[in-house]
Amino acid sequence: GAGVSQSPRYKVAKRGQDVALRCDPISGHVSLFWYQQALGQGPEFLTYFQNEAQLDKSGLPSDRFFAERPEGSVSTLKIQRTQQEDSAVYLCASSHRTVASGEQYFGPGTRLTVT
Amino acid sequence: AQSVTQPDIHITVSEGASLELRCNYSYGATPYLFWYVQSPGQGLQLLLKYFSGDTLVQGIKGFEAEFKRSQSSFNLRKPSVHWSDAAEYFCAVAPGGGSNYKLTFGKGTLLTVNP
């Protein structure tokens, strides 16, 4: 079956622009996660959804970052007024369970470059 | 908060040689432990995970890992490396309890395989 898909795969934004990154999780997966992976680093947790509820947004670096999953399926990560430090790969993952024992399946990521 | 250290940034091995990738974690209790692999342009793929029980865990692609509580380590091993194993490997931990979905990753170890 289809895995987690993300679009666009690459995005170049000028500093100050707003961007929206999309994640299509595996069908039926309850949990959805966003991670940020800076160059040369491991992924860092941003936020967690269980169905349409955003249960944890403790990793969002600033109030310029906003995520939503209105119907409990597709999710969008929005970054307002992008800054150079926002340049990173943004990874989405989904899981059929709500606990750590449920494997997180990762998408290929969106590489954001802010110029 | 938990943390993960992968002491080796880059390892080179010859095809057919054995492999051990090191991972140390910091956490007050026994965490959930994971190893992921990331190939260029691909999403992270789960190799194996440890929650409890037998401290030697078998994973996919012939990998195994051993949890050693006394050393706070969870090293990944493979007896004979194949050229297709060249990739970046990430160790990750999740806390027990209610936030057990929240993965904390190490910075990764890049594996190069020489023919």
mmCIF file of N, CA, C and O in Angstrom, chain A residues 7-64:
data_model
loop_
_atom_site.group_PDB
_atom_site.id
_atom_site.type_symbol
_atom_site.label_atom_id
_atom_site.label_comp_id
_atom_site.label_asym_id
_atom_site.label_seq_id
_atom_site.Cartn_x
_atom_site.Cartn_y
_atom_site.Cartn_z
ATOM 1 N N SER A 7 4.321 16.788 0.411
ATOM 2 C CA SER A 7 4.491 17.696 -0.720
ATOM 3 C C SER A 7 4.559 19.133 -0.221
ATOM 4 O O SER A 7 3.955 19.464 0.809
ATOM 5 N N PRO A 8 5.307 20.000 -0.931
ATOM 6 C CA PRO A 8 6.229 19.597 -1.991
ATOM 7 C C PRO A 8 7.448 18.879 -1.427
ATOM 8 O O PRO A 8 7.664 18.889 -0.219
ATOM 9 N N ARG A 9 8.237 18.245 -2.262
ATOM 10 C CA ARG A 9 9.466 17.627 -1.776
ATOM 11 C C ARG A 9 10.546 18.664 -1.522
ATOM 12 O O ARG A 9 11.377 18.503 -0.630
ATOM 13 N N TYR A 10 10.523 19.735 -2.296
ATOM 14 C CA TYR A 10 11.497 20.812 -2.130
ATOM 15 C C TYR A 10 10.740 22.143 -2.189
ATOM 16 O O TYR A 10 9.834 22.305 -3.002
ATOM 17 N N LYS A 11 11.171 23.067 -1.320
ATOM 18 C CA LYS A 11 10.552 24.380 -1.307
ATOM 19 C C LYS A 11 11.620 25.417 -1.025
ATOM 20 O O LYS A 11 12.385 25.285 -0.065
ATOM 21 N N VAL A 12 11.682 26.418 -1.881
ATOM 22 C CA VAL A 12 12.575 27.543 -1.651
ATOM 23 C C VAL A 12 11.705 28.751 -1.365
ATOM 24 O O VAL A 12 10.781 29.054 -2.130
ATOM 25 N N ALA A 13 11.977 29.416 -0.270
ATOM 26 C CA ALA A 13 11.193 30.582 0.111
ATOM 27 C C ALA A 13 12.134 31.744 0.406
ATOM 28 O O ALA A 13 13.232 31.551 0.934
ATOM 29 N N LYS A 14 11.686 32.911 0.073
ATOM 30 C CA LYS A 14 12.443 34.101 0.457
ATOM 31 C C LYS A 14 12.105 34.423 1.910
ATOM 32 O O LYS A 14 10.968 34.198 2.373
ATOM 33 N N ARG A 15 13.081 34.937 2.599
ATOM 34 C CA ARG A 15 12.878 35.301 4.001
ATOM 35 C C ARG A 15 11.656 36.207 4.127
ATOM 36 O O ARG A 15 11.516 37.186 3.395
ATOM 37 N N GLY A 16 10.787 35.867 5.049
ATOM 38 C CA GLY A 16 9.584 36.656 5.265
ATOM 39 C C GLY A 16 8.332 36.076 4.621
ATOM 40 O O GLY A 16 7.212 36.476 4.969
ATOM 41 N N GLN A 17 8.521 35.124 3.694
ATOM 42 C CA GLN A 17 7.367 34.493 3.059
ATOM 43 C C GLN A 17 6.738 33.454 3.974
ATOM 44 O O GLN A 17 7.398 32.908 4.855
ATOM 45 N N ASP A 18 5.470 33.181 3.739
ATOM 46 C CA ASP A 18 4.783 32.097 4.430
ATOM 47 C C ASP A 18 4.847 30.835 3.568
ATOM 48 O O ASP A 18 4.796 30.913 2.340
ATOM 49 N N VAL A 19 4.962 29.677 4.220
ATOM 50 C CA VAL A 19 4.970 28.411 3.494
ATOM 51 C C VAL A 19 3.992 27.438 4.150
ATOM 52 O O VAL A 19 3.695 27.543 5.342
ATOM 53 N N ALA A 20 3.510 26.490 3.346
ATOM 54 C CA ALA A 20 2.623 25.438 3.844
ATOM 55 C C ALA A 20 3.134 24.106 3.335
ATOM 56 O O ALA A 20 3.330 23.928 2.131
ATOM 57 N N LEU A 21 3.345 23.182 4.238
ATOM 58 C CA LEU A 21 3.870 21.857 3.910
ATOM 59 C C LEU A 21 2.786 20.834 4.217
ATOM 60 O O LEU A 21 2.186 20.852 5.296
ATOM 61 N N ARG A 22 2.592 19.914 3.269
ATOM 62 C CA ARG A 22 1.482 18.973 3.385
ATOM 63 C C ARG A 22 1.960 17.573 3.695
ATOM 64 O O ARG A 22 3.011 17.154 3.203
ATOM 65 N N CYS A 23 1.192 16.875 4.490
ATOM 66 C CA CYS A 23 1.480 15.467 4.811
ATOM 67 C C CYS A 23 0.220 14.634 4.610
ATOM 68 O O CYS A 23 -0.839 14.943 5.179
ATOM 69 N N ASP A 24 0.357 13.563 3.813
ATOM 70 C CA ASP A 24 -0.721 12.579 3.658
ATOM 71 C C ASP A 24 -0.303 11.308 4.390
ATOM 72 O O ASP A 24 0.572 10.575 3.895
ATOM 73 N N PRO A 25 -0.904 11.024 5.525
ATOM 74 C CA PRO A 25 -0.485 9.832 6.274
ATOM 75 C C PRO A 25 -1.030 8.563 5.630
ATOM 76 O O PRO A 25 -1.833 8.616 4.699
ATOM 77 N N ILE A 26 -0.584 7.451 6.155
ATOM 78 C CA ILE A 26 -1.135 6.174 5.717
ATOM 79 C C ILE A 26 -2.604 6.121 6.128
ATOM 80 O O ILE A 26 -2.951 6.496 7.260
ATOM 81 N N SER A 27 -3.436 5.665 5.204
ATOM 82 C CA SER A 27 -4.878 5.649 5.450
ATOM 83 C C SER A 27 -5.215 4.882 6.726
ATOM 84 O O SER A 27 -4.732 3.759 6.939
ATOM 85 N N GLY A 28 -6.027 5.501 7.577
ATOM 86 C CA GLY A 28 -6.462 4.840 8.800
ATOM 87 C C GLY A 28 -5.552 5.042 9.995
ATOM 88 O O GLY A 28 -5.881 4.630 11.111
ATOM 89 N N HIS A 29 -4.407 5.668 9.765
ATOM 90 C CA HIS A 29 -3.500 5.897 10.892
ATOM 91 C C HIS A 29 -4.020 7.013 11.785
ATOM 92 O O HIS A 29 -4.336 8.108 11.345
ATOM 93 N N VAL A 30 -4.068 6.704 13.066
ATOM 94 C CA VAL A 30 -4.651 7.598 14.055
ATOM 95 C C VAL A 30 -3.682 8.734 14.407
ATOM 96 O O VAL A 30 -4.064 9.887 14.552
ATOM 97 N N SER A 31 -2.428 8.379 14.570
ATOM 98 C CA SER A 31 -1.442 9.339 15.079
ATOM 99 C C SER A 31 -0.637 9.935 13.940
ATOM 100 O O SER A 31 -0.306 9.249 12.966
ATOM 101 N N LEU A 32 -0.316 11.217 14.085
ATOM 102 C CA LEU A 32 0.495 11.904 13.092
ATOM 103 C C LEU A 32 1.490 12.804 13.806
ATOM 104 O O LEU A 32 1.144 13.477 14.789
ATOM 105 N N PHE A 33 2.716 12.821 13.305
ATOM 106 C CA PHE A 33 3.809 13.551 13.946
ATOM 107 C C PHE A 33 4.523 14.415 12.909
ATOM 108 O O PHE A 33 4.657 14.021 11.749
ATOM 109 N N TRP A 34 5.021 15.535 13.344
ATOM 110 C CA TRP A 34 5.924 16.370 12.546
ATOM 111 C C TRP A 34 7.262 16.480 13.277
ATOM 112 O O TRP A 34 7.302 16.663 14.508
ATOM 113 N N TYR A 35 8.329 16.367 12.484
ATOM 114 C CA TYR A 35 9.691 16.524 12.998
ATOM 115 C C TYR A 35 10.431 17.515 12.105
ATOM 116 O O TYR A 35 10.151 17.637 10.912
ATOM 117 N N GLN A 36 11.428 18.169 12.683
ATOM 118 C CA GLN A 36 12.324 19.061 11.939
ATOM 119 C C GLN A 36 13.727 18.472 11.994
ATOM 120 O O GLN A 36 14.226 18.141 13.081
ATOM 121 N N GLN A 37 14.358 18.326 10.826
ATOM 122 C CA GLN A 37 15.713 17.784 10.785
ATOM 123 C C GLN A 37 16.643 18.798 10.137
ATOM 124 O O GLN A 37 16.642 18.978 8.922
ATOM 125 N N ALA A 38 17.439 19.455 10.964
ATOM 126 C CA ALA A 38 18.434 20.396 10.446
ATOM 127 C C ALA A 38 19.603 19.615 9.861
ATOM 128 O O ALA A 38 19.811 18.436 10.181
ATOM 129 N N LEU A 39 20.380 20.268 9.036
ATOM 130 C CA LEU A 39 21.511 19.625 8.371
ATOM 131 C C LEU A 39 22.481 19.047 9.386
ATOM 132 O O LEU A 39 22.910 19.741 10.311
ATOM 133 N N GLY A 40 22.797 17.768 9.235
ATOM 134 C CA GLY A 40 23.758 17.139 10.123
ATOM 135 C C GLY A 40 23.220 16.771 11.498
ATOM 136 O O GLY A 40 23.987 16.394 12.384
ATOM 137 N N GLN A 41 21.917 16.868 11.674
ATOM 138 C CA GLN A 41 21.304 16.584 12.966
ATOM 139 C C GLN A 41 20.275 15.471 12.826
ATOM 140 O O GLN A 41 19.858 15.111 11.729
ATOM 141 N N GLY A 42 19.865 14.932 13.960
ATOM 142 C CA GLY A 42 18.753 14.004 13.961
ATOM 143 C C GLY A 42 17.435 14.764 13.956
ATOM 144 O O GLY A 42 17.396 15.957 14.251
ATOM 145 N N PRO A 43 16.368 14.088 13.604
ATOM 146 C CA PRO A 43 15.054 14.741 13.644
ATOM 147 C C PRO A 43 14.707 15.203 15.050
ATOM 148 O O PRO A 43 15.039 14.535 16.030
ATOM 149 N N GLU A 44 14.018 16.332 15.125
ATOM 150 C CA GLU A 44 13.534 16.847 16.407
ATOM 151 C C GLU A 44 12.015 16.965 16.367
ATOM 152 O O GLU A 44 11.450 17.512 15.411
ATOM 153 N N PHE A 45 11.396 16.468 17.401
ATOM 154 C CA PHE A 45 9.937 16.451 17.513
ATOM 155 C C PHE A 45 9.375 17.866 17.490
ATOM 156 O O PHE A 45 9.874 18.765 18.172
ATOM 157 N N LEU A 46 8.327 18.051 16.701
ATOM 158 C CA LEU A 46 7.628 19.329 16.673
ATOM 159 C C LEU A 46 6.253 19.222 17.321
ATOM 160 O O LEU A 46 5.932 19.969 18.242
ATOM 161 N N THR A 47 5.420 18.300 16.812
ATOM 162 C CA THR A 47 4.053 18.250 17.271
ATOM 163 C C THR A 47 3.429 16.889 16.995
ATOM 164 O O THR A 47 3.922 16.128 16.169
ATOM 165 N N TYR A 48 2.332 16.592 17.711
ATOM 166 C CA TYR A 48 1.674 15.288 17.650
ATOM 167 C C TYR A 48 0.160 15.469 17.600
ATOM 168 O O TYR A 48 -0.405 16.235 18.385
ATOM 169 N N PHE A 49 -0.466 14.764 16.667
ATOM 170 C CA PHE A 49 -1.923 14.731 16.546
ATOM 171 C C PHE A 49 -2.427 13.313 16.804
ATOM 172 O O PHE A 49 -1.830 12.340 16.335
ATOM 173 N N GLN A 50 -3.535 13.252 17.504
ATOM 174 C CA GLN A 50 -4.294 12.005 17.590
ATOM 175 C C GLN A 50 -5.635 12.309 16.948
ATOM 176 O O GLN A 50 -6.428 13.090 17.484
ATOM 177 N N ASN A 51 -5.857 11.703 15.788
ATOM 178 C CA ASN A 51 -6.991 12.103 14.934
ATOM 179 C C ASN A 51 -6.880 13.605 14.652
ATOM 180 O O ASN A 51 -5.827 14.064 14.235
ATOM 181 N N GLU A 52 -7.917 14.381 14.909
ATOM 182 C CA GLU A 52 -7.836 15.814 14.592
ATOM 183 C C GLU A 52 -7.333 16.645 15.763
ATOM 184 O O GLU A 52 -7.097 17.855 15.625
ATOM 185 N N ALA A 53 -7.138 16.022 16.907
ATOM 186 C CA ALA A 53 -6.726 16.758 18.103
ATOM 187 C C ALA A 53 -5.207 16.886 18.179
ATOM 188 O O ALA A 53 -4.490 15.883 18.113
ATOM 189 N N GLN A 54 -4.743 18.106 18.351
ATOM 190 C CA GLN A 54 -3.312 18.347 18.526
ATOM 191 C C GLN A 54 -3.004 18.212 20.009
ATOM 192 O O GLN A 54 -3.261 19.122 20.797
ATOM 193 N N LEU A 55 -2.446 17.075 20.386
ATOM 194 C CA LEU A 55 -2.250 16.768 21.800
ATOM 195 C C LEU A 55 -0.935 17.300 22.352
ATOM 196 O O LEU A 55 -0.794 17.426 23.569
ATOM 197 N N ASP A 56 0.009 17.573 21.484
ATOM 198 C CA ASP A 56 1.318 18.032 21.965
ATOM 199 C C ASP A 56 1.931 18.923 20.893
ATOM 200 O O ASP A 56 2.139 18.465 19.775
ATOM 201 N N LYS A 57 2.175 20.166 21.239
ATOM 202 C CA LYS A 57 2.866 21.068 20.314
ATOM 203 C C LYS A 57 4.079 21.683 20.989
ATOM 204 O O LYS A 57 4.527 22.766 20.622
ATOM 205 N N SER A 58 4.611 20.958 21.948
ATOM 206 C CA SER A 58 5.712 21.469 22.758
ATOM 207 C C SER A 58 6.994 21.693 21.966
ATOM 208 O O SER A 58 7.858 22.443 22.395
ATOM 209 N N GLY A 59 7.143 21.040 20.820
ATOM 210 C CA GLY A 59 8.368 21.183 20.054
ATOM 211 C C GLY A 59 8.350 22.291 19.016
ATOM 212 O O GLY A 59 9.390 22.578 18.403
ATOM 213 N N LEU A 60 7.221 22.922 18.805
ATOM 214 C CA LEU A 60 7.157 24.015 17.824
ATOM 215 C C LEU A 60 8.071 25.139 18.294
ATOM 216 O O LEU A 60 7.927 25.634 19.418
ATOM 217 N N PRO A 61 9.024 25.565 17.451
ATOM 218 C CA PRO A 61 10.061 26.492 17.922
ATOM 219 C C PRO A 61 9.576 27.913 18.203
ATOM 220 O O PRO A 61 10.213 28.620 18.984
ATOM 221 N N SER A 62 8.507 28.335 17.563
ATOM 222 C CA SER A 62 8.003 29.682 17.813
ATOM 223 C C SER A 62 6.544 29.758 17.386
ATOM 224 O O SER A 62 6.012 28.808 16.801
ATOM 225 N N ASP A 63 5.915 30.891 17.692
ATOM 226 C CA ASP A 63 4.511 31.027 17.305
ATOM 227 C C ASP A 63 4.366 31.284 15.807
ATOM 228 O O ASP A 63 3.248 31.447 15.317
ATOM 229 N N ARG A 64 5.466 31.278 15.070
ATOM 230 C CA ARG A 64 5.363 31.362 13.613
ATOM 231 C C ARG A 64 5.000 30.006 13.005
ATOM 232 O O ARG A 64 4.632 29.930 11.841
#
